[in-house]
């Protein structure tokens, strides 16, 4: 059950809501209580002032031996309310008169009360009150407690302190009632909100459920289908768009793979067919001269070589795609490697009377995979010679431009038509299929440039066709000087 996002959302929501409500109710309860106490304090001040007015009036009216006591008693009787206690104390803190000793007939308390005066709490307040002109305090006798206010006054030339104590019982009762209401209101509110939250979560997650069942139906057979987007701008719209983007990429990659397989099998079919045909012919004819056998074997050997090359290239690209072609970088001099490659290609060039020239370069130390860089250079040289007519010219140069080496291989070949230039690095792409398949040119399968570009990129460099027109083409390979750090494994 907890595995459902709906349930988890609802639980989280209800939990957070419960916490917020409880905290808010707690704060409200505290504020109410504070305000009730403040109102009680105001009431006490008013009572105190009106008591003193009455007392002064009585003092003027009274005659006799103990005028102050009689007037104070009169004032107490006049002001005696339920749950309110008047105490008059001398400067020394001795209580002269208190309403608790003379309970008023009409002011019987509802609940039996503990006597306030003898309590420790009151005695402490009394002691403190004679020290100051005005003082508020709390007297903890019963559970609800009392609020007390003390005010100093003078009469007949002497100083007294009037203390009025009022029970907080009614306020406490009111707060308890509010607490009881909170006690059932909070769970009810949380319950209702949880129901609403669950409903909302269900409603807002419904498109996700629909999307996931739609996505579940999409497979290799119907990879063209896409998720329906209800609102492009909301989060689910984003999710659907991202998912559709993923499907697009997958679909493209599937298409590429399919094309790759089709091209690969097509490329492999030709040499295999030649091998089979040639061997069948050789085996079917009984009496053949050794020259004829030799010729057949040469053809078969040539095709077997071609087959090996294609299979090796395919294997390289597949491993490169899977990121399983670890580079083996080492320190070497790029200028020396270029010179070596030019030397190796000399025989090929001589066969076509092509002038092959390396313009030389200063010392160019590099940290890279030597065999891969060699393969790239040989591919480029091989192409340059292959696509340059007899008596043409191939020029190789190597120079340092800032933080990278640039190796340029320029030929005076046929050039590449502008519309085909962007595609020459694609796998199995050949600008002129008939020519590339001819027996003399080595039978390229259209993988050489794809592999060469991968080699450059694996070293965090790049391979570009920098010039191609009717006078020839120039391929430029850029390799970082600091290839040791930039070379990536695969
Ligand atoms: P291939 O094995 O056919 O040479 P590549 O991947 O090496 O395959 O080259 C792809 C295509 O790019 C070639 O078929 C050719 O048409 C074109 N190409 C490559 N290098 C040159 C060049 N130096 N001059 C003209 N065309 C070239």
PDB file of C-alpha atoms in Angstrom, residues 76-265:
ATOM      1  CA  UNK A  76     -15.195  45.799  50.670  1.00  0.00           C
ATOM      2  CA  UNK A  77     -18.862  44.995  51.230  1.00  0.00           C
ATOM      3  CA  UNK A  78     -19.840  47.279  48.442  1.00  0.00           C
ATOM      4  CA  UNK A  79     -17.325  45.767  45.969  1.00  0.00           C
ATOM      5  CA  UNK A  80     -17.382  42.178  46.966  1.00  0.00           C
ATOM      6  CA  UNK A  81     -17.925  39.983  43.906  1.00  0.00           C
ATOM      7  CA  UNK A  82     -17.797  36.282  43.606  1.00  0.00           C
ATOM      8  CA  UNK A  83     -14.288  34.869  43.207  1.00  0.00           C
ATOM      9  CA  UNK A  84     -12.736  38.206  44.113  1.00  0.00           C
ATOM     10  CA  UNK A  85     -10.763  38.733  47.263  1.00  0.00           C
ATOM     11  CA  UNK A  86      -9.791  42.129  48.716  1.00  0.00           C
ATOM     12  CA  UNK A  87      -6.887  42.422  51.093  1.00  0.00           C
ATOM     13  CA  UNK A  88      -5.619  45.583  52.764  1.00  0.00           C
ATOM     14  CA  UNK A  89      -2.186  45.398  54.278  1.00  0.00           C
ATOM     15  CA  UNK A  90      -0.057  47.812  56.225  1.00  0.00           C
ATOM     16  CA  UNK A  91       3.356  49.013  55.135  1.00  0.00           C
ATOM     17  CA  UNK A  92       4.879  46.272  57.235  1.00  0.00           C
ATOM     18  CA  UNK A  93       3.004  43.628  55.265  1.00  0.00           C
ATOM     19  CA  UNK A  94       0.562  42.845  58.076  1.00  0.00           C
ATOM     20  CA  UNK A  95      -2.914  42.165  56.758  1.00  0.00           C
ATOM     21  CA  UNK A  96      -5.418  44.526  58.388  1.00  0.00           C
ATOM     22  CA  UNK A  97      -8.520  43.440  56.583  1.00  0.00           C
ATOM     23  CA  UNK A  98      -9.517  40.890  53.983  1.00  0.00           C
ATOM     24  CA  UNK A  99     -12.770  39.941  52.370  1.00  0.00           C
ATOM     25  CA  UNK A 100     -12.061  36.254  52.958  1.00  0.00           C
ATOM     26  CA  UNK A 101     -12.562  36.812  56.662  1.00  0.00           C
ATOM     27  CA  UNK A 102     -15.827  38.584  56.051  1.00  0.00           C
ATOM     28  CA  UNK A 103     -17.500  36.644  53.266  1.00  0.00           C
ATOM     29  CA  UNK A 104     -20.309  38.490  51.630  1.00  0.00           C
ATOM     30  CA  UNK A 105     -23.696  36.820  51.872  1.00  0.00           C
ATOM     31  CA  UNK A 106     -24.444  37.089  48.169  1.00  0.00           C
ATOM     32  CA  UNK A 107     -21.041  35.935  47.030  1.00  0.00           C
ATOM     33  CA  UNK A 108     -20.880  32.220  47.851  1.00  0.00           C
ATOM     34  CA  UNK A 109     -18.338  30.594  45.567  1.00  0.00           C
ATOM     35  CA  UNK A 110     -19.642  27.867  43.327  1.00  0.00           C
ATOM     36  CA  UNK A 111     -16.785  25.495  44.045  1.00  0.00           C
ATOM     37  CA  UNK A 112     -15.223  24.956  47.445  1.00  0.00           C
ATOM     38  CA  UNK A 113     -12.022  26.920  47.504  1.00  0.00           C
ATOM     39  CA  UNK A 114      -8.777  26.545  49.298  1.00  0.00           C
ATOM     40  CA  UNK A 115      -8.056  29.533  51.472  1.00  0.00           C
ATOM     41  CA  UNK A 116      -5.802  31.931  49.572  1.00  0.00           C
ATOM     42  CA  UNK A 117      -4.408  34.068  52.346  1.00  0.00           C
ATOM     43  CA  UNK A 118      -2.419  31.448  54.219  1.00  0.00           C
ATOM     44  CA  UNK A 119      -0.946  30.000  51.022  1.00  0.00           C
ATOM     45  CA  UNK A 120       2.775  30.387  50.478  1.00  0.00           C
ATOM     46  CA  UNK A 121       2.207  31.822  47.056  1.00  0.00           C
ATOM     47  CA  UNK A 122       0.047  34.665  48.435  1.00  0.00           C
ATOM     48  CA  UNK A 123       2.460  35.385  51.269  1.00  0.00           C
ATOM     49  CA  UNK A 124       5.268  35.769  48.777  1.00  0.00           C
ATOM     50  CA  UNK A 125       3.180  38.110  46.617  1.00  0.00           C
ATOM     51  CA  UNK A 126       2.234  40.098  49.725  1.00  0.00           C
ATOM     52  CA  UNK A 127       5.849  40.503  50.714  1.00  0.00           C
ATOM     53  CA  UNK A 128       6.742  41.658  47.197  1.00  0.00           C
ATOM     54  CA  UNK A 129       3.753  43.983  46.830  1.00  0.00           C
ATOM     55  CA  UNK A 130       4.558  46.129  49.902  1.00  0.00           C
ATOM     56  CA  UNK A 131       7.886  46.898  48.254  1.00  0.00           C
ATOM     57  CA  UNK A 132       6.385  48.385  45.070  1.00  0.00           C
ATOM     58  CA  UNK A 133       3.660  50.825  44.041  1.00  0.00           C
ATOM     59  CA  UNK A 134       1.914  48.517  41.596  1.00  0.00           C
ATOM     60  CA  UNK A 135       2.374  44.819  41.060  1.00  0.00           C
ATOM     61  CA  UNK A 136       0.672  42.036  39.112  1.00  0.00           C
ATOM     62  CA  UNK A 137       1.192  38.422  40.041  1.00  0.00           C
ATOM     63  CA  UNK A 138      -0.017  34.858  39.853  1.00  0.00           C
ATOM     64  CA  UNK A 139      -1.092  32.930  42.897  1.00  0.00           C
ATOM     65  CA  UNK A 140      -1.012  29.188  42.441  1.00  0.00           C
ATOM     66  CA  UNK A 141      -3.424  27.802  44.969  1.00  0.00           C
ATOM     67  CA  UNK A 142      -5.897  25.875  42.868  1.00  0.00           C
ATOM     68  CA  UNK A 143      -5.289  24.282  39.505  1.00  0.00           C
ATOM     69  CA  UNK A 144      -6.663  27.313  37.651  1.00  0.00           C
ATOM     70  CA  UNK A 145      -4.875  29.713  39.954  1.00  0.00           C
ATOM     71  CA  UNK A 146      -5.535  33.353  40.799  1.00  0.00           C
ATOM     72  CA  UNK A 147      -4.512  36.642  39.348  1.00  0.00           C
ATOM     73  CA  UNK A 148      -3.482  39.288  41.832  1.00  0.00           C
ATOM     74  CA  UNK A 149      -3.002  43.055  41.606  1.00  0.00           C
ATOM     75  CA  UNK A 150      -1.471  45.180  44.320  1.00  0.00           C
ATOM     76  CA  UNK A 151      -1.577  48.985  44.512  1.00  0.00           C
ATOM     77  CA  UNK A 152      -0.184  51.250  47.176  1.00  0.00           C
ATOM     78  CA  UNK A 153      -2.416  54.063  48.519  1.00  0.00           C
ATOM     79  CA  UNK A 154      -2.421  56.430  51.427  1.00  0.00           C
ATOM     80  CA  UNK A 155      -5.198  57.353  53.777  1.00  0.00           C
ATOM     81  CA  UNK A 156      -5.264  59.419  56.891  1.00  0.00           C
ATOM     82  CA  UNK A 157      -1.567  60.092  56.546  1.00  0.00           C
ATOM     83  CA  UNK A 158      -0.551  56.437  56.428  1.00  0.00           C
ATOM     84  CA  UNK A 159       0.448  54.180  53.566  1.00  0.00           C
ATOM     85  CA  UNK A 160      -1.398  50.937  52.787  1.00  0.00           C
ATOM     86  CA  UNK A 161      -1.421  48.336  50.060  1.00  0.00           C
ATOM     87  CA  UNK A 162      -4.620  47.131  48.448  1.00  0.00           C
ATOM     88  CA  UNK A 163      -4.431  43.637  46.941  1.00  0.00           C
ATOM     89  CA  UNK A 164      -7.236  42.306  44.790  1.00  0.00           C
ATOM     90  CA  UNK A 165      -7.136  38.612  43.948  1.00  0.00           C
ATOM     91  CA  UNK A 166      -9.409  37.159  41.311  1.00  0.00           C
ATOM     92  CA  UNK A 167      -9.861  33.510  40.423  1.00  0.00           C
ATOM     93  CA  UNK A 168      -8.944  32.444  36.921  1.00  0.00           C
ATOM     94  CA  UNK A 169     -11.377  29.580  37.139  1.00  0.00           C
ATOM     95  CA  UNK A 170     -13.908  30.940  34.556  1.00  0.00           C
ATOM     96  CA  UNK A 171     -11.140  31.637  32.074  1.00  0.00           C
ATOM     97  CA  UNK A 172      -9.699  28.200  32.637  1.00  0.00           C
ATOM     98  CA  UNK A 173     -13.122  26.697  32.067  1.00  0.00           C
ATOM     99  CA  UNK A 174     -13.470  28.615  28.812  1.00  0.00           C
ATOM    100  CA  UNK A 175     -10.056  27.422  27.676  1.00  0.00           C
ATOM    101  CA  UNK A 176     -10.942  23.847  28.551  1.00  0.00           C
ATOM    102  CA  UNK A 177     -14.066  24.136  26.440  1.00  0.00           C
ATOM    103  CA  UNK A 178     -12.018  25.500  23.545  1.00  0.00           C
ATOM    104  CA  UNK A 179      -9.541  22.613  24.053  1.00  0.00           C
ATOM    105  CA  UNK A 180     -12.405  20.107  23.939  1.00  0.00           C
ATOM    106  CA  UNK A 181     -13.646  21.641  20.677  1.00  0.00           C
ATOM    107  CA  UNK A 182     -10.107  21.478  19.241  1.00  0.00           C
ATOM    108  CA  UNK A 183      -9.862  17.846  20.316  1.00  0.00           C
ATOM    109  CA  UNK A 184     -12.615  16.708  17.967  1.00  0.00           C
ATOM    110  CA  UNK A 185     -12.285  19.464  15.376  1.00  0.00           C
ATOM    111  CA  UNK A 186      -8.611  18.730  14.586  1.00  0.00           C
ATOM    112  CA  UNK A 187      -9.045  15.005  13.787  1.00  0.00           C
ATOM    113  CA  UNK A 188     -12.178  15.798  11.787  1.00  0.00           C
ATOM    114  CA  UNK A 189     -10.353  18.484   9.765  1.00  0.00           C
ATOM    115  CA  UNK A 190      -7.412  16.122   9.147  1.00  0.00           C
ATOM    116  CA  UNK A 191      -9.745  13.324   8.113  1.00  0.00           C
ATOM    117  CA  UNK A 192     -11.614  15.549   5.661  1.00  0.00           C
ATOM    118  CA  UNK A 193      -8.386  17.034   4.308  1.00  0.00           C
ATOM    119  CA  UNK A 194      -6.866  13.553   3.886  1.00  0.00           C
ATOM    120  CA  UNK A 195      -9.910  12.429   1.899  1.00  0.00           C
ATOM    121  CA  UNK A 196      -9.605  15.545  -0.276  1.00  0.00           C
ATOM    122  CA  UNK A 197      -5.848  15.032  -0.577  1.00  0.00           C
ATOM    123  CA  UNK A 198      -6.268  11.425  -1.692  1.00  0.00           C
ATOM    124  CA  UNK A 199      -8.850  12.482  -4.249  1.00  0.00           C
ATOM    125  CA  UNK A 200      -6.565  15.246  -5.570  1.00  0.00           C
ATOM    126  CA  UNK A 201      -3.534  12.937  -5.683  1.00  0.00           C
ATOM    127  CA  UNK A 202      -5.581  10.375  -7.609  1.00  0.00           C
ATOM    128  CA  UNK A 203      -6.803  12.978 -10.026  1.00  0.00           C
ATOM    129  CA  UNK A 204      -3.408  14.555 -10.647  1.00  0.00           C
ATOM    130  CA  UNK A 205      -1.648  11.206 -11.006  1.00  0.00           C
ATOM    131  CA  UNK A 206      -4.266   9.779 -13.357  1.00  0.00           C
ATOM    132  CA  UNK A 207      -2.396  11.093 -16.464  1.00  0.00           C
ATOM    133  CA  UNK A 208       0.796   9.411 -15.186  1.00  0.00           C
ATOM    134  CA  UNK A 209      -1.046   6.096 -14.902  1.00  0.00           C
ATOM    135  CA  UNK A 210      -2.434   6.596 -18.417  1.00  0.00           C
ATOM    136  CA  UNK A 211       1.041   7.497 -19.714  1.00  0.00           C
ATOM    137  CA  UNK A 212       2.674   4.486 -18.107  1.00  0.00           C
ATOM    138  CA  UNK A 213       0.136   2.061 -19.588  1.00  0.00           C
ATOM    139  CA  UNK A 214       0.550   3.743 -22.983  1.00  0.00           C
ATOM    140  CA  UNK A 215       4.349   3.532 -22.636  1.00  0.00           C
ATOM    141  CA  UNK A 216       4.044  -0.114 -21.616  1.00  0.00           C
ATOM    142  CA  UNK A 217       2.379  -0.874 -24.950  1.00  0.00           C
ATOM    143  CA  UNK A 218       5.206   0.685 -26.990  1.00  0.00           C
ATOM    144  CA  UNK A 219       7.751  -1.872 -28.199  1.00  0.00           C
ATOM    145  CA  UNK A 220      10.168  -2.460 -31.071  1.00  0.00           C
ATOM    146  CA  UNK A 221       7.245  -3.181 -33.394  1.00  0.00           C
ATOM    147  CA  UNK A 222       5.415   0.107 -32.770  1.00  0.00           C
ATOM    148  CA  UNK A 223       8.321   2.363 -31.873  1.00  0.00           C
ATOM    149  CA  UNK A 224       6.782   5.100 -34.017  1.00  0.00           C
ATOM    150  CA  UNK A 225       3.932   5.614 -31.488  1.00  0.00           C
ATOM    151  CA  UNK A 226       4.247   8.563 -29.098  1.00  0.00           C
ATOM    152  CA  UNK A 227       2.689   9.522 -25.763  1.00  0.00           C
ATOM    153  CA  UNK A 228      -0.246  11.904 -25.943  1.00  0.00           C
ATOM    154  CA  UNK A 229       0.575  15.321 -24.438  1.00  0.00           C
ATOM    155  CA  UNK A 230      -2.368  17.040 -22.755  1.00  0.00           C
ATOM    156  CA  UNK A 231      -0.670  20.214 -21.634  1.00  0.00           C
ATOM    157  CA  UNK A 232       2.709  21.042 -23.154  1.00  0.00           C
ATOM    158  CA  UNK A 233       3.594  23.423 -20.334  1.00  0.00           C
ATOM    159  CA  UNK A 234       2.946  21.426 -17.164  1.00  0.00           C
ATOM    160  CA  UNK A 235       5.326  18.914 -15.561  1.00  0.00           C
ATOM    161  CA  UNK A 236       3.558  15.919 -17.045  1.00  0.00           C
ATOM    162  CA  UNK A 237       3.738  17.551 -20.468  1.00  0.00           C
ATOM    163  CA  UNK A 238       7.506  17.904 -19.921  1.00  0.00           C
ATOM    164  CA  UNK A 239       7.747  14.279 -18.875  1.00  0.00           C
ATOM    165  CA  UNK A 240       5.791  13.118 -21.923  1.00  0.00           C
ATOM    166  CA  UNK A 241       7.936  15.321 -24.170  1.00  0.00           C
ATOM    167  CA  UNK A 242      11.148  13.943 -22.686  1.00  0.00           C
ATOM    168  CA  UNK A 243       9.848  10.405 -23.049  1.00  0.00           C
ATOM    169  CA  UNK A 244       8.855  11.062 -26.647  1.00  0.00           C
ATOM    170  CA  UNK A 245      12.320  12.541 -27.235  1.00  0.00           C
ATOM    171  CA  UNK A 246      13.832   9.360 -25.845  1.00  0.00           C
ATOM    172  CA  UNK A 247      11.619   7.301 -28.165  1.00  0.00           C
ATOM    173  CA  UNK A 248      12.756   9.457 -31.095  1.00  0.00           C
ATOM    174  CA  UNK A 249      16.380   8.869 -30.238  1.00  0.00           C
ATOM    175  CA  UNK A 250      15.789   5.164 -29.723  1.00  0.00           C
ATOM    176  CA  UNK A 251      13.934   4.928 -32.981  1.00  0.00           C
ATOM    177  CA  UNK A 252      16.737   6.756 -34.816  1.00  0.00           C
ATOM    178  CA  UNK A 253      19.305   4.506 -33.201  1.00  0.00           C
ATOM    179  CA  UNK A 254      17.246   1.432 -34.197  1.00  0.00           C
ATOM    180  CA  UNK A 255      17.085   2.729 -37.773  1.00  0.00           C
ATOM    181  CA  UNK A 256      20.824   3.372 -37.757  1.00  0.00           C
ATOM    182  CA  UNK A 257      21.477  -0.129 -36.445  1.00  0.00           C
ATOM    183  CA  UNK A 258      19.177  -1.617 -39.053  1.00  0.00           C
ATOM    184  CA  UNK A 259      20.892   0.364 -41.798  1.00  0.00           C
ATOM    185  CA  UNK A 260      24.272  -0.606 -40.426  1.00  0.00           C
ATOM    186  CA  UNK A 261      23.352  -4.297 -40.433  1.00  0.00           C
ATOM    187  CA  UNK A 262      21.920  -4.070 -43.947  1.00  0.00           C
ATOM    188  CA  UNK A 263      25.000  -2.190 -45.234  1.00  0.00           C
ATOM    189  CA  UNK A 264      27.367  -4.539 -43.422  1.00  0.00           C
ATOM    190  CA  UNK A 265      25.739  -7.659 -44.806  1.00  0.00           C
TER     191      UNK A 265
END
